[in-house]
Tab-separated table of C-alpha atoms in Angstrom:
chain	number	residue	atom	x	y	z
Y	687	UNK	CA	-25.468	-22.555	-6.357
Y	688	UNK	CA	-28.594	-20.220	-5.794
Y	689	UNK	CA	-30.675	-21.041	-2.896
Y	690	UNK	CA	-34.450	-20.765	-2.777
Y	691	UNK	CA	-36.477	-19.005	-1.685
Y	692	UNK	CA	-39.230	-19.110	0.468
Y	693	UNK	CA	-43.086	-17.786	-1.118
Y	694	UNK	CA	-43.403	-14.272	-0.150
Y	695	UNK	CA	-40.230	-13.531	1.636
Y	696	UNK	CA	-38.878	-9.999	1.183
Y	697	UNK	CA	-34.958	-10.198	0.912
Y	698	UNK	CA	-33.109	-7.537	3.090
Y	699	UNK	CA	-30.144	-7.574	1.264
Y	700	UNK	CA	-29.112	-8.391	-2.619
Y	701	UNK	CA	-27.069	-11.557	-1.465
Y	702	UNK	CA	-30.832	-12.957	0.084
Y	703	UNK	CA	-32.139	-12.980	-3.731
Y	704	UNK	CA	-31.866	-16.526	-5.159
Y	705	UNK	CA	-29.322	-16.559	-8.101
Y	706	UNK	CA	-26.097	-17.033	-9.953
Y	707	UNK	CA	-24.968	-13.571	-10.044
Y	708	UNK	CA	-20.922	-14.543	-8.189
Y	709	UNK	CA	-19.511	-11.450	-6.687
Y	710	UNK	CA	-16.566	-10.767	-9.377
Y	711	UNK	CA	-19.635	-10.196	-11.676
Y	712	UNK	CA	-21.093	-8.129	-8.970
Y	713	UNK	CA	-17.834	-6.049	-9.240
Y	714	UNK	CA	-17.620	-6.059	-12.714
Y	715	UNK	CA	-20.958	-4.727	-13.552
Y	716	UNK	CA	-20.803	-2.021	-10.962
Y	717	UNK	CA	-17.201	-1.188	-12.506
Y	718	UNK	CA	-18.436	-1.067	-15.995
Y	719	UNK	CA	-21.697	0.940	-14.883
Y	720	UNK	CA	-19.951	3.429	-13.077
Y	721	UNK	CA	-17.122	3.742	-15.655
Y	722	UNK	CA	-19.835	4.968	-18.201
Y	723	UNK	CA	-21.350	7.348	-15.761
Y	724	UNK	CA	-17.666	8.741	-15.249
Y	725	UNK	CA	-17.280	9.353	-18.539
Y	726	UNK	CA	-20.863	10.961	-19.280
Y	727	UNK	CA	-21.799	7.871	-21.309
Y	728	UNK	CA	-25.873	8.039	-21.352
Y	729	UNK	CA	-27.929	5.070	-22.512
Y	730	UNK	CA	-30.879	2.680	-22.013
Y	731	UNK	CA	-29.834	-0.512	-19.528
Y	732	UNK	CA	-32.033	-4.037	-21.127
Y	733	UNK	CA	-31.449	-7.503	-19.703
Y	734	UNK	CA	-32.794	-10.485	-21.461
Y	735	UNK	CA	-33.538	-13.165	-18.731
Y	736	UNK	CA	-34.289	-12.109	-15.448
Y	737	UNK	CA	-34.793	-15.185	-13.210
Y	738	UNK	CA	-35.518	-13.852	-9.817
Y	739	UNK	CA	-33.990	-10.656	-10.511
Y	740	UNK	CA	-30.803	-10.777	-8.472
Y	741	UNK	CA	-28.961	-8.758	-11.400
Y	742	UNK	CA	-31.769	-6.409	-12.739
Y	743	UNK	CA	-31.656	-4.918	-9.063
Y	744	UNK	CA	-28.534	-4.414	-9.399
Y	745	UNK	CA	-28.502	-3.231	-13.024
Y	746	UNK	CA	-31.317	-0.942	-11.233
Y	747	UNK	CA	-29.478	0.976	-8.961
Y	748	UNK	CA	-27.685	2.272	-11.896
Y	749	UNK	CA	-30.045	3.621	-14.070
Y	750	UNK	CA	-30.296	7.555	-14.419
Y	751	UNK	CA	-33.047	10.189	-14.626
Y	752	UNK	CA	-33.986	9.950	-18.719
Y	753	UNK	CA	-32.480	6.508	-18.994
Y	754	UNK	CA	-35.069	3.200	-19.433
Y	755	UNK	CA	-34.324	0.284	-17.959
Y	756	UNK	CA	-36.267	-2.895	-19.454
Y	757	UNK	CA	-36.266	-6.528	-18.411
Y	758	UNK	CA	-38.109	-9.559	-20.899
Y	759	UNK	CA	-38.586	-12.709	-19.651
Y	760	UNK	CA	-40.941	-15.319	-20.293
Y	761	UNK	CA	-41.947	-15.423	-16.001
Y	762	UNK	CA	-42.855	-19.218	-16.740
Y	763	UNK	CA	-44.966	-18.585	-19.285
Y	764	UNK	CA	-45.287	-20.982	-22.225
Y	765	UNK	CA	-42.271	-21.173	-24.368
Y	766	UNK	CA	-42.645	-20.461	-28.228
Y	767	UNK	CA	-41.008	-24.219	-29.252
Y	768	UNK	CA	-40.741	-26.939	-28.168
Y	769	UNK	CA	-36.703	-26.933	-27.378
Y	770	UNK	CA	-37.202	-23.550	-25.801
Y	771	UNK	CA	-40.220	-25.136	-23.586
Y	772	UNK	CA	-38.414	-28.430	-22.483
Y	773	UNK	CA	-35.668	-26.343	-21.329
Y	774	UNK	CA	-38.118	-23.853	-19.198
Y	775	UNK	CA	-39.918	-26.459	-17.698
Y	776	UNK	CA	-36.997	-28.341	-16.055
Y	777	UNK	CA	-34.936	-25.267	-15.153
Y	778	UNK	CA	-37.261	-22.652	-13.916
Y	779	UNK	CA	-40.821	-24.251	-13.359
Y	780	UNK	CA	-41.285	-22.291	-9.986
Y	781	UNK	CA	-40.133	-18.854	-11.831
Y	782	UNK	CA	-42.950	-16.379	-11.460
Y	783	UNK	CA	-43.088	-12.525	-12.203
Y	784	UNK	CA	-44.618	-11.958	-8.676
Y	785	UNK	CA	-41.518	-13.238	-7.271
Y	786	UNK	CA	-39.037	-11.132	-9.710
Y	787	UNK	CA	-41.730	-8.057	-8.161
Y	788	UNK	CA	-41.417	-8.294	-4.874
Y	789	UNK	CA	-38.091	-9.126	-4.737
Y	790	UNK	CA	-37.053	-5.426	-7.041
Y	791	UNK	CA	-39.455	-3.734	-5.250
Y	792	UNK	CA	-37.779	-4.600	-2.115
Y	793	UNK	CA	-34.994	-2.639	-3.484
Y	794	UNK	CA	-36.557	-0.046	-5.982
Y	795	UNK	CA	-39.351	2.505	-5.956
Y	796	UNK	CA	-40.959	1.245	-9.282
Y	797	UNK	CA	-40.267	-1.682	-11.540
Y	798	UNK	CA	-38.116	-1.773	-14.678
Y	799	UNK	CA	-40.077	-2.151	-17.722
Y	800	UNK	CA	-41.051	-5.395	-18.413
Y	801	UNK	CA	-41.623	-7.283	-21.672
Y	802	UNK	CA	-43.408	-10.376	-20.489
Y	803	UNK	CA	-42.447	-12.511	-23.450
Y	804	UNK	CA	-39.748	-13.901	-25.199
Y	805	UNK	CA	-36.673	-12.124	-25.908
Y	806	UNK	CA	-37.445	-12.922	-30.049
Y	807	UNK	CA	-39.520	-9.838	-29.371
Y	808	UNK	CA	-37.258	-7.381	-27.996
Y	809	UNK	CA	-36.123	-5.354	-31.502
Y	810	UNK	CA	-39.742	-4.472	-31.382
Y	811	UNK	CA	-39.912	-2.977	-27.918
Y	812	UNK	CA	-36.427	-0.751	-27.403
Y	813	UNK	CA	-35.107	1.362	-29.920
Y	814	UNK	CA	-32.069	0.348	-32.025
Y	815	UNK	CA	-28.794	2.207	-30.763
Y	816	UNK	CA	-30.374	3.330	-27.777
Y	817	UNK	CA	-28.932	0.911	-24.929
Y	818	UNK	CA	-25.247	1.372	-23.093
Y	819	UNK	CA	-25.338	-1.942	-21.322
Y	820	UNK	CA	-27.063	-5.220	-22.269
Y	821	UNK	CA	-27.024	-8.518	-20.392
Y	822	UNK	CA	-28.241	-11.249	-22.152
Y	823	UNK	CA	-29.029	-14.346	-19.649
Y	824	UNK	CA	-31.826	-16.167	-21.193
Y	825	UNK	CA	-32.466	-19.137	-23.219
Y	826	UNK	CA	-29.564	-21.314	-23.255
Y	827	UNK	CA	-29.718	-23.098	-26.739
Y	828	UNK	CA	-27.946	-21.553	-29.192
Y	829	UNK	CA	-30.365	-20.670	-31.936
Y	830	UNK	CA	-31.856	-18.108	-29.056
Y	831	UNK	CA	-28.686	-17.243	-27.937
Y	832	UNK	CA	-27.529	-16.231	-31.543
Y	833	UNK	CA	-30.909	-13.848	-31.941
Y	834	UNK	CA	-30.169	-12.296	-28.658
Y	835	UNK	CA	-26.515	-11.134	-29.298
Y	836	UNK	CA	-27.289	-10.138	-32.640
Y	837	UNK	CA	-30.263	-8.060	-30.848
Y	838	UNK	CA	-27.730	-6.573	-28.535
Y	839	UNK	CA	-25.637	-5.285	-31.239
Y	840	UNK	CA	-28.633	-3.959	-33.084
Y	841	UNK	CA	-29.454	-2.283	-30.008
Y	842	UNK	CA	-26.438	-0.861	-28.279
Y	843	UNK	CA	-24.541	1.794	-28.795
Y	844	UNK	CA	-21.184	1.729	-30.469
Y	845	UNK	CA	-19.495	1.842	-27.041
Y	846	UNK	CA	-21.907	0.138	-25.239
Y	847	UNK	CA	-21.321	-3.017	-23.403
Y	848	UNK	CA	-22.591	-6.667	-23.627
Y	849	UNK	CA	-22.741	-9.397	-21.261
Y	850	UNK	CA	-22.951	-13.197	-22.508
Y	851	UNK	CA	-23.932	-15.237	-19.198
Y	852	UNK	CA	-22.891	-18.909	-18.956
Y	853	UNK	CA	-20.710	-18.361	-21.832
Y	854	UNK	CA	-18.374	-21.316	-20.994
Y	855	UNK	CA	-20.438	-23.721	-18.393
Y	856	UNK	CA	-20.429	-27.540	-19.474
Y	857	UNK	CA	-24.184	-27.671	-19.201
Y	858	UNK	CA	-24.648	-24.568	-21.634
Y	859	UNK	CA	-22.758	-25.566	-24.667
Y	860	UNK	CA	-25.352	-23.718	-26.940
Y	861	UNK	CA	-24.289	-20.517	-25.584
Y	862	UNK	CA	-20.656	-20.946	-26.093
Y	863	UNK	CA	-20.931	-21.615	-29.782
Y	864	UNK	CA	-23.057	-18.581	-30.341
Y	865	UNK	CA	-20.510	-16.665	-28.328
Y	866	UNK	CA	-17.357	-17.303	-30.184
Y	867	UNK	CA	-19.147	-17.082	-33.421
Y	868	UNK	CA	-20.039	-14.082	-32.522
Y	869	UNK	CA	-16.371	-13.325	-31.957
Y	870	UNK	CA	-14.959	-15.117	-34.919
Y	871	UNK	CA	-17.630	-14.135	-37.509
Y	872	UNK	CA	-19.700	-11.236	-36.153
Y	873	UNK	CA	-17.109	-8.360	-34.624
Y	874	UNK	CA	-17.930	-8.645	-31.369
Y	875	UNK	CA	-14.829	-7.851	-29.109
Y	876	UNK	CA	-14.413	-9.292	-25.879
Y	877	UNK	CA	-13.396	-6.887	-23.390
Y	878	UNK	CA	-12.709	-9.781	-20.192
Y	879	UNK	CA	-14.083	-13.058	-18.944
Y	880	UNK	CA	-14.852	-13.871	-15.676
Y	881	UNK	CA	-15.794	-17.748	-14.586
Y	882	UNK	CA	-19.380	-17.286	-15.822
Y	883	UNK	CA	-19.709	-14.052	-18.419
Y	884	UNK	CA	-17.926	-12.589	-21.160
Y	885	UNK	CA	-17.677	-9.219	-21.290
Y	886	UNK	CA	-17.416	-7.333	-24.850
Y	887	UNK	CA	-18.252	-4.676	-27.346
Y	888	UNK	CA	-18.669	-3.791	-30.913
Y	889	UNK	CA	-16.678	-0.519	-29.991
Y	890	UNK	CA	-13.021	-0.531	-29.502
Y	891	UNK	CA	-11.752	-2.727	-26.283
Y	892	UNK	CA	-8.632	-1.187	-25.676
Y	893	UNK	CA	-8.989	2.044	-23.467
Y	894	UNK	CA	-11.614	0.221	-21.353
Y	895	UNK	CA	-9.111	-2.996	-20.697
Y	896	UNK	CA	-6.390	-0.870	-19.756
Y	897	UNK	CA	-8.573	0.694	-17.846
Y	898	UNK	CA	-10.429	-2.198	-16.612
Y	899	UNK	CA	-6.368	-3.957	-15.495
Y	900	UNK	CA	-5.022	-1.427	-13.918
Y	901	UNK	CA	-8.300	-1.043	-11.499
Y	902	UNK	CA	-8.028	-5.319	-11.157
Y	903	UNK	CA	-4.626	-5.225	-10.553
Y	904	UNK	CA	-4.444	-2.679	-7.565
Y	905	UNK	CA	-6.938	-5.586	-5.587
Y	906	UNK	CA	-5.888	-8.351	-3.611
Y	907	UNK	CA	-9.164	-10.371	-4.466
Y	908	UNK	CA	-8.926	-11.153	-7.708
Y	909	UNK	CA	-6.306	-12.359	-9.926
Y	910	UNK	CA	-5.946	-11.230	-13.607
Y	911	UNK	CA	-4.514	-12.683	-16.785
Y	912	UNK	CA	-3.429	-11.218	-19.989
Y	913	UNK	CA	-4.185	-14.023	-23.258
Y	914	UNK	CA	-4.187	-14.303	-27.058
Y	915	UNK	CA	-6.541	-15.949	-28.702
Y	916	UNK	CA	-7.158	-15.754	-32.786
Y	917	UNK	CA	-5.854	-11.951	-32.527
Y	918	UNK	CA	-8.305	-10.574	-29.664
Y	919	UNK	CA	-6.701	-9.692	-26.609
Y	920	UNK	CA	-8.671	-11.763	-23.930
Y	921	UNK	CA	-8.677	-9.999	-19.936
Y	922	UNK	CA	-8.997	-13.201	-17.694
Y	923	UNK	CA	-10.135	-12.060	-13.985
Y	924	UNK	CA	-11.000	-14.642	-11.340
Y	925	UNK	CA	-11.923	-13.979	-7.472
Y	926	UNK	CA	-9.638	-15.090	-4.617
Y	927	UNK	CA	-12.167	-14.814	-1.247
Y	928	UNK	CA	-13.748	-11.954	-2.662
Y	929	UNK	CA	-17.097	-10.111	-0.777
Y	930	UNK	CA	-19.669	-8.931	-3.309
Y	931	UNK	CA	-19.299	-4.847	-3.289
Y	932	UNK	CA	-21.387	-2.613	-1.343
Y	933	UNK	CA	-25.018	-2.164	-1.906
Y	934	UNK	CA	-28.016	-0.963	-0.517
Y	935	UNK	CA	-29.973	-2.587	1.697
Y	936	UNK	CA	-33.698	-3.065	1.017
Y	937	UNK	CA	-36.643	-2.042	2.833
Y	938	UNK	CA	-36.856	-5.186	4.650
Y	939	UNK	CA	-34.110	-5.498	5.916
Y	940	UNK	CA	-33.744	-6.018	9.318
Y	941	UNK	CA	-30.695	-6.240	11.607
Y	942	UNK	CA	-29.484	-9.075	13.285
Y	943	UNK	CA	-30.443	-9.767	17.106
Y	944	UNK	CA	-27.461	-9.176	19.504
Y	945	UNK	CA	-25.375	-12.175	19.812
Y	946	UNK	CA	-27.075	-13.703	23.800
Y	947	UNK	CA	-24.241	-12.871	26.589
Y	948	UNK	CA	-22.530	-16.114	27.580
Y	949	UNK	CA	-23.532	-17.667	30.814
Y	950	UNK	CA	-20.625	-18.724	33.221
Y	951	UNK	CA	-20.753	-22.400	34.379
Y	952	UNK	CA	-22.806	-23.229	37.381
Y	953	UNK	CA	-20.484	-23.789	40.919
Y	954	UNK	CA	-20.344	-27.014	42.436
Y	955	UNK	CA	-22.573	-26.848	45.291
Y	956	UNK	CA	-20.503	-26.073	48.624
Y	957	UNK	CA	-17.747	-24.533	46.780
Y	958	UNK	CA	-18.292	-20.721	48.085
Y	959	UNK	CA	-18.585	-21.409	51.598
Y	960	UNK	CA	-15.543	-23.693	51.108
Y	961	UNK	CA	-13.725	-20.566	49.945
Y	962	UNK	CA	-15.128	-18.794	52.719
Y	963	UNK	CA	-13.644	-21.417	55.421
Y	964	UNK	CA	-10.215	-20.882	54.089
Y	965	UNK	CA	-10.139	-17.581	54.093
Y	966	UNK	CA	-11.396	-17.266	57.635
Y	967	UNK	CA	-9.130	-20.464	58.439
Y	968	UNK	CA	-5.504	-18.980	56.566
Y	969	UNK	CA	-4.593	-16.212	58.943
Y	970	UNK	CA	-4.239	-17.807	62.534
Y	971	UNK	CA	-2.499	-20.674	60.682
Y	972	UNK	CA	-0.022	-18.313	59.084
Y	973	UNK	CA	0.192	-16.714	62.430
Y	974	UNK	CA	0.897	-20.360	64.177
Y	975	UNK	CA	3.704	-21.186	61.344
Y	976	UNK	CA	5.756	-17.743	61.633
Y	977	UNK	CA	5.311	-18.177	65.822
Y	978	UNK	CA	6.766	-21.807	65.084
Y	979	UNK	CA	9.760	-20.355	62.816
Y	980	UNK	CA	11.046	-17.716	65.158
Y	981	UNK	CA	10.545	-19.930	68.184
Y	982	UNK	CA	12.899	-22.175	66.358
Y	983	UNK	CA	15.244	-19.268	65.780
Y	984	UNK	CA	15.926	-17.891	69.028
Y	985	UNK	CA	16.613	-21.398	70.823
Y	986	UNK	CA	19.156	-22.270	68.438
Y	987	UNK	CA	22.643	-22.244	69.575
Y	988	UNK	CA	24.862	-20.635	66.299
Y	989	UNK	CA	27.482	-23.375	65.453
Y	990	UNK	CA	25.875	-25.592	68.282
Y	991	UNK	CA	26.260	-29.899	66.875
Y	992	UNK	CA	23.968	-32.839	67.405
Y	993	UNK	CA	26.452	-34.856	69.614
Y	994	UNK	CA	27.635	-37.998	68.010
């Protein structure tokens, strides 16, 4: 569950930025970001849905010189329909772009690019076949949800990767019909699942899943699944006490005071110069004893009997 957050609080590190971005997905989309860079994979990042920007900072620290990284939301603004509107008002009515500004530019130098409208739009503001990872966390009802995958395969390339959010939550059932349609009907191919996102591509899945298991496998925080479903291979993953990965702190950030050094218990009044007495008192009375005990000795007959 995302916590809030206070009005113009600077976070000082990503896990202080309200939002429902787990730390297997953390993982994930660092893994998949840095596996393109590996490879020499160049491309435009977009995410549709920001929130309070939790993932875009992320998504953020991996663009590249040459590469454009945009971000469309509607920041609270009025929804286009009614459905669309209902939805905004009860989920995000304290959503604000200022918020989603500070909180990157805690992390970033400059903002992404941002397309302060709905994500209907977005085939009109990046370039088709331009963008090598898209996350699309918007709208969940599924007549948006259907426009914005079929944007993201208009607009990524043909290895590029997509990112359904809330793909299988109870409360987003709009989402998962337009996400197994897309499956079923539309050639996407899912790549893995996690609890929240699936993972996929209109490229070919294979080389990246076997490279995606034998990187899961080799971890002791996460436990992975091989399934079949309707002739797609399906990569299950699912965290076991895992820590997000590392990531930069922000500007704010400041480090925690020093833990305060315990204070021993108070004495009982009178108890040092008690202590003091004994030790002062111990030796003559040791003396005394041992006089005592060899007094004893030498007056003693050996054999020598109480008479009867």
């Amino acid at each position: 569950m995302a916590t809030a957050q206070a009005p113009e609080t600077h976070p000082g590190e990503l896990n202080d930025v309200p939002g429902w971005f787990w730390p297997l997905d953390q993982l994930l989309f660092t893994w998949f970001l840095e596996r393109q860079t590996a490879r020499g994979l160049r491309g435009d990042l977009l995410e549709l849905g920001a929130y309070l920007g939790k993932s875009a900072i992320l998504l953020g620290h991996h663009r590249r010189p040459g590469e454009r990284f945009t971000v469309c939301d509607l920041f609270g603004s009025e929804a286009p329909d009614q459905a669309n509107r209902a939805e905004s008002e009860q989920s995000y009515a304290s959503l604000t772009r200022q918020a989603f500004e500070r909180n990157y530019l805690s992390f970033h130098d400059t903002l992404p690019e941002i397309v302060h409208a709905p994500t209907s739009v977005i085939t009109e503001k990046v370039e088709p076949g331009t963008c090598r990872f898209v996350h699309v966390d918007a709208s969940h009802l599924y007549e948006h949800v259907r426009g914005d995958i079929a944007a993201a395969r208009e607009l990524l390339l043909p290895e590029g990767i997509v990112v359904l959010d809330d793909f299988r939550s109870e409360h987003t059932p709009g989402v998962s019909v337009a996400a197994w349609e897309a499956v079923l009907n539309h050639g996407l191919r899912p790549v893995c699942l996690s609890s929240q996102k699936l993972y996929g591509t209109w490229g070919d899945p294979g080389p990246v899943q076997e490279e995606l298991l034998a990187a899961l496998r080799r971890r002791g925080d996460c436990s992975v699944s091989v399934q079949e479903a309707a002739r797609h291979r399906l990569v299950r993953a699912r965290a076991k006490g895992m820590q997000p990965p590392p990531f930069p702190r922000s500007r704010h950030y400041a480090a925690p005071a020093p833990a305060p050094r315990p204070v021993p218990p108070a004495r009982p009044a009178g108890t040092a110069r008690a202590r003091r007495l004994a030790v002062d008192l111990l030796p003559p009375l040791v003396t005394r004893a041992v006089r005592r005990h060899r007094a004893g000795r030498v007056h003693r007959t050996p054999g020598a009997r109480t008479a009867s």
